[in-house]
PDB file of C-alpha atoms in Angstrom:
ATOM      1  CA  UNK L   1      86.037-108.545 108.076  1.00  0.00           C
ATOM      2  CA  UNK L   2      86.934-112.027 107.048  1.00  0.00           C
ATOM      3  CA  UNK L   3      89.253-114.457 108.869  1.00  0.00           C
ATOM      4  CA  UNK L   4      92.484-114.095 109.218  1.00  0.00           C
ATOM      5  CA  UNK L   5      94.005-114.888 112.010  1.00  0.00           C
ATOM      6  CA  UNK L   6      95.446-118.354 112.337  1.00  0.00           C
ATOM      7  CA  UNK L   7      93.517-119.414 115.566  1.00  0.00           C
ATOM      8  CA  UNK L   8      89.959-118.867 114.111  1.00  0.00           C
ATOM      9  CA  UNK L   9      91.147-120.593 110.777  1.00  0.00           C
ATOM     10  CA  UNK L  10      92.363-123.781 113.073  1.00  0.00           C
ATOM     11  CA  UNK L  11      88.641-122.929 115.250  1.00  0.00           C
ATOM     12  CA  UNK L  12      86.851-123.519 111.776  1.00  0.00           C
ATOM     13  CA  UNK L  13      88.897-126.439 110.604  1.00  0.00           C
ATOM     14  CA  UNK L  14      87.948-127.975 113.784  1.00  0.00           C
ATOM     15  CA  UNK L  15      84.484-128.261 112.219  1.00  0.00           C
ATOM     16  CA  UNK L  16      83.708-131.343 110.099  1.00  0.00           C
ATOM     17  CA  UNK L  17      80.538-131.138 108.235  1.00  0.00           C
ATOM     18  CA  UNK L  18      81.548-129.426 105.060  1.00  0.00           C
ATOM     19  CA  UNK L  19      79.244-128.794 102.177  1.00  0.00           C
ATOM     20  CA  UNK L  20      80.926-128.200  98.771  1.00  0.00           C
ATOM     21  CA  UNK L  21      79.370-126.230  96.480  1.00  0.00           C
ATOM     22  CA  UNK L  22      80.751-126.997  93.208  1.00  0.00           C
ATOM     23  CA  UNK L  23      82.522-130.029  94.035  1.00  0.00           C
ATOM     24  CA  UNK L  24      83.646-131.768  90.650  1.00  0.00           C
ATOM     25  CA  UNK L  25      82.894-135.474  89.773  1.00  0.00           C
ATOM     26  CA  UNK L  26      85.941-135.420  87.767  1.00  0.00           C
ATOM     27  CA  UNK L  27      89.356-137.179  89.356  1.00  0.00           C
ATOM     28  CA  UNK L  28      92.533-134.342  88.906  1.00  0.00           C
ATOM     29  CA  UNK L  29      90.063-131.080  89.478  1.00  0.00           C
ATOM     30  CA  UNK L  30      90.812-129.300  92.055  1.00  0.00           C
ATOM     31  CA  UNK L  31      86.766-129.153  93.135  1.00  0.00           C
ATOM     32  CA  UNK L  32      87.489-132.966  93.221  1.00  0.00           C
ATOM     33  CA  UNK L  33      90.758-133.350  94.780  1.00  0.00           C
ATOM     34  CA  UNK L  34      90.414-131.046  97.551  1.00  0.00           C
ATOM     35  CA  UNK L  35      86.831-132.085  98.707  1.00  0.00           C
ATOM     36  CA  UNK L  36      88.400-135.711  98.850  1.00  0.00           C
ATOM     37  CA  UNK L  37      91.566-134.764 100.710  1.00  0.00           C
ATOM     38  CA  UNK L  38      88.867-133.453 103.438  1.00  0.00           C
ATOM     39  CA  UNK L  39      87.328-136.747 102.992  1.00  0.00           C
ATOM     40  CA  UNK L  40      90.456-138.588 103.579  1.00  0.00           C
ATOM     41  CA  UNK L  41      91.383-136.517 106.554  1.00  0.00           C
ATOM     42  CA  UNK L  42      88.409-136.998 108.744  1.00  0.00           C
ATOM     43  CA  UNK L  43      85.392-134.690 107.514  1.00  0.00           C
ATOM     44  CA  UNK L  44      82.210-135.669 106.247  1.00  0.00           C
ATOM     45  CA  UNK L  45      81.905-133.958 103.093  1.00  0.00           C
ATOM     46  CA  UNK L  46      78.689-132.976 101.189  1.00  0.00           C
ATOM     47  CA  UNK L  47      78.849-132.738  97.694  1.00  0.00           C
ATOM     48  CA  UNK L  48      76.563-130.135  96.043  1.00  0.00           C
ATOM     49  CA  UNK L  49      76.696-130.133  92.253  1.00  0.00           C
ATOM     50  CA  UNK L  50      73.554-130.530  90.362  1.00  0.00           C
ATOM     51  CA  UNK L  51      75.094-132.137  87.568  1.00  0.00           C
ATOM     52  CA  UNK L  52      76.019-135.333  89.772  1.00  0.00           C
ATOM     53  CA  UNK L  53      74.057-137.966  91.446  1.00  0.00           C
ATOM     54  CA  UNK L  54      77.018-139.012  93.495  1.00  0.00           C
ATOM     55  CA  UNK L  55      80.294-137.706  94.248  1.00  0.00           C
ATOM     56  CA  UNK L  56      82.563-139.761  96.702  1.00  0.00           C
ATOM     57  CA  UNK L  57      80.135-142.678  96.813  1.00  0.00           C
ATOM     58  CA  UNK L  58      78.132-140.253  98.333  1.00  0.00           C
ATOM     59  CA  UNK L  59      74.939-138.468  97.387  1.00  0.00           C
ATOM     60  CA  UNK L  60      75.247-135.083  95.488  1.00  0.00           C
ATOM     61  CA  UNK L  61      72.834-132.529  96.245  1.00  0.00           C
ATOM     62  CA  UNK L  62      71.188-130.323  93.782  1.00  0.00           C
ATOM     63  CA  UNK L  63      71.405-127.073  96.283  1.00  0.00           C
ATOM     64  CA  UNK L  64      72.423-126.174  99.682  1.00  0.00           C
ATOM     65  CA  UNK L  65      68.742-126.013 100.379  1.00  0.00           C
ATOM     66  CA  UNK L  66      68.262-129.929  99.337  1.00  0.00           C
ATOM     67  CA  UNK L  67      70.761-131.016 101.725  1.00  0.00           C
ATOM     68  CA  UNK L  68      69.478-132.367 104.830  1.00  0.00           C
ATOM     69  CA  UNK L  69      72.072-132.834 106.724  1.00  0.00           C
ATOM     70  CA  UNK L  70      73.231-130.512 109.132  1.00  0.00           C
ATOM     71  CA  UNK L  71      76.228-128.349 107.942  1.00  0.00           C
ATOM     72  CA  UNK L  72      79.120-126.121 109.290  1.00  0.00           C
ATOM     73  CA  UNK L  73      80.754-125.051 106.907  1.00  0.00           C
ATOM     74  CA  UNK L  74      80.204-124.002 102.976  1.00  0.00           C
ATOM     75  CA  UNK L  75      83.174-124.654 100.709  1.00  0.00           C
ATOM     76  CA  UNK L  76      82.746-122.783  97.641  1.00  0.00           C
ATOM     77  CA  UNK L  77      84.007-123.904  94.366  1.00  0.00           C
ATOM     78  CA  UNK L  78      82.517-121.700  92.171  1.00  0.00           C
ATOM     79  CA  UNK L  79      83.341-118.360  90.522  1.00  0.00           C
ATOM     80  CA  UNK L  80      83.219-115.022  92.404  1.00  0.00           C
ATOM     81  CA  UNK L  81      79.753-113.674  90.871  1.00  0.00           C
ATOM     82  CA  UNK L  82      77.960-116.684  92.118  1.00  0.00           C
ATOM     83  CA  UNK L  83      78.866-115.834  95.448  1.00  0.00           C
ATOM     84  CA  UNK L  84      75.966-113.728  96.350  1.00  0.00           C
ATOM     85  CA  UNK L  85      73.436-116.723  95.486  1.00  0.00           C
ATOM     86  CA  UNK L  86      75.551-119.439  97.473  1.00  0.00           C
ATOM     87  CA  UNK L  87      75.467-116.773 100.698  1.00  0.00           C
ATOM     88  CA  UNK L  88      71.607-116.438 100.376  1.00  0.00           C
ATOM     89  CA  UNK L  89      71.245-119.995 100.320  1.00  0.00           C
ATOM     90  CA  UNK L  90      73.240-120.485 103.201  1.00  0.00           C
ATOM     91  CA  UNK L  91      71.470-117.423 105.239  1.00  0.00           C
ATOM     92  CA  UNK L  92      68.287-119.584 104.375  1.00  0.00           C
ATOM     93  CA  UNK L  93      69.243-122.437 106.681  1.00  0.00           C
ATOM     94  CA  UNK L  94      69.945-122.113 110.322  1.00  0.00           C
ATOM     95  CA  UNK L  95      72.642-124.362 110.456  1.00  0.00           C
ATOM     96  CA  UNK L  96      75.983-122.617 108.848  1.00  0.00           C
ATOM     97  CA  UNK L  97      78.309-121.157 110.500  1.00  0.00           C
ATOM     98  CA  UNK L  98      81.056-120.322 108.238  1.00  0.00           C
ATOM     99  CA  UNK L  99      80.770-119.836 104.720  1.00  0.00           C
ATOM    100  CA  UNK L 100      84.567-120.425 102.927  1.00  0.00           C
ATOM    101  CA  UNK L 101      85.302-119.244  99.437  1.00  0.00           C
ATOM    102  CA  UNK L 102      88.693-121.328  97.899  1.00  0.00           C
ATOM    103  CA  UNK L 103      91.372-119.483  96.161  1.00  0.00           C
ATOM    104  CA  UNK L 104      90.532-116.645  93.324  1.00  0.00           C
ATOM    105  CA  UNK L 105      87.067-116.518  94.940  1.00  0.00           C
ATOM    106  CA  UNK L 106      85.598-113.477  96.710  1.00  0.00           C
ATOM    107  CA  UNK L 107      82.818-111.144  96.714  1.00  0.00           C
ATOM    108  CA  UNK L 108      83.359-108.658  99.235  1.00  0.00           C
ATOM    109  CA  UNK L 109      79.565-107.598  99.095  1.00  0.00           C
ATOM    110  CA  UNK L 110      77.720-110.929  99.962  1.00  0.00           C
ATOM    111  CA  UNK L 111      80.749-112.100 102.830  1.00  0.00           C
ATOM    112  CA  UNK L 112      79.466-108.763 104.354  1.00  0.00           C
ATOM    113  CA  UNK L 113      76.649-109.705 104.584  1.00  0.00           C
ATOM    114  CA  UNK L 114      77.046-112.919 106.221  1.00  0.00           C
ATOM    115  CA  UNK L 115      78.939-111.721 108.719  1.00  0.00           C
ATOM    116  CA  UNK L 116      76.349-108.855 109.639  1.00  0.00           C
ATOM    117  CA  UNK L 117      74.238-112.268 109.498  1.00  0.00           C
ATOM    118  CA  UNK L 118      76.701-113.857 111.896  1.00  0.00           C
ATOM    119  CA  UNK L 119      78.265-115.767 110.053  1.00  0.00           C
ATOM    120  CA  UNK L 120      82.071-116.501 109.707  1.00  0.00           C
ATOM    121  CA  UNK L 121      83.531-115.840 106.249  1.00  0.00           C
ATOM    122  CA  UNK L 122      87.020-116.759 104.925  1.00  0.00           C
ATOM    123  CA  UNK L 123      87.675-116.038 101.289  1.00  0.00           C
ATOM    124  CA  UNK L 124      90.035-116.409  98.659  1.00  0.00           C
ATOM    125  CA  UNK L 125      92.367-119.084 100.592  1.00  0.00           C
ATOM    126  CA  UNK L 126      92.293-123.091 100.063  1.00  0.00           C
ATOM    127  CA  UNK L 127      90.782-125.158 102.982  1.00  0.00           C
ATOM    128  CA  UNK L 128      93.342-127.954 101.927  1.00  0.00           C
ATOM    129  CA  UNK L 129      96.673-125.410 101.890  1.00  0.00           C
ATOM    130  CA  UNK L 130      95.515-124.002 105.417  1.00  0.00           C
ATOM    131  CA  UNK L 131      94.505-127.569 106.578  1.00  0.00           C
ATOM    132  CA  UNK L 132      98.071-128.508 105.901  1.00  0.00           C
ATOM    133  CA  UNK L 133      99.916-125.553 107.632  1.00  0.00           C
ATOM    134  CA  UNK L 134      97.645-125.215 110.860  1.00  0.00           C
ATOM    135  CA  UNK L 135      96.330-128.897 111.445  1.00  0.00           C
ATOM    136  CA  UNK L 136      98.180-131.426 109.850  1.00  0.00           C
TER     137      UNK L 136
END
């Protein structure tokens, strides 16, 4: 069952290594703006996009699997039937805990089984928009 409640929402935001998959290079997305807002508020973000070198002044990774860096949680910014691909990348690494799909983004299917992987799994809300109401 993903998360609902607010206190495991405000138990995941309290985790700062985010890896977002699909983050945008381009100023006024919201794969941009919300990665950044993270940024601005404290969290080391980790641009994956394979289309980028560097997002952020940082380095963009091609895949979750390229990052070496040890990550928390996935922020996904891309569409629902990619999903299942992102979740079997991040069941690949030992280091995830949560795996967070943004708003309009779910696949019922692969957050099942993450969490029967042990994994956390929050879908179809925005990590800025529940930043701002629990944290902020």
């Amino acid at each position: 069952m993903p998360v609902e409640s607010d206190a495991e929402l405000r138990e995941i935001l309290g985790m700062t290594r985010v890896a977002v998959v699909g983050c945008s290079s381009t100023p006024g997305k919201d794969a941009h703006e919300i990665p950044k807002y993270l940024l601005d508020n404290g969290y080391e973000v980790i641009p994956v996009n394979p289309t980028a070198d560097e997002i952020f002044g940082r380095t963009a990774y091609d895949s979750l699997a390229a990052v070496e860096a040890e990550i928390d949680v996935v922020n996904v910014f891309r569409p629902s039937d990619e999903v299942e691909g992102i979740v079997d990348d991040a069941l690949a690494r030992d280091d995830v805990a949560v795996v967070w799909t943004q708003l309009n983004i779910a696949d019922d299917e692969a957050a099942a089984r993450a969490e029967d992987a042990g994994l956390r799994v929050v879908q179809d809300k925005c990590i800025k928009v529940e930043h701002q109401r629990l944290v902020s």
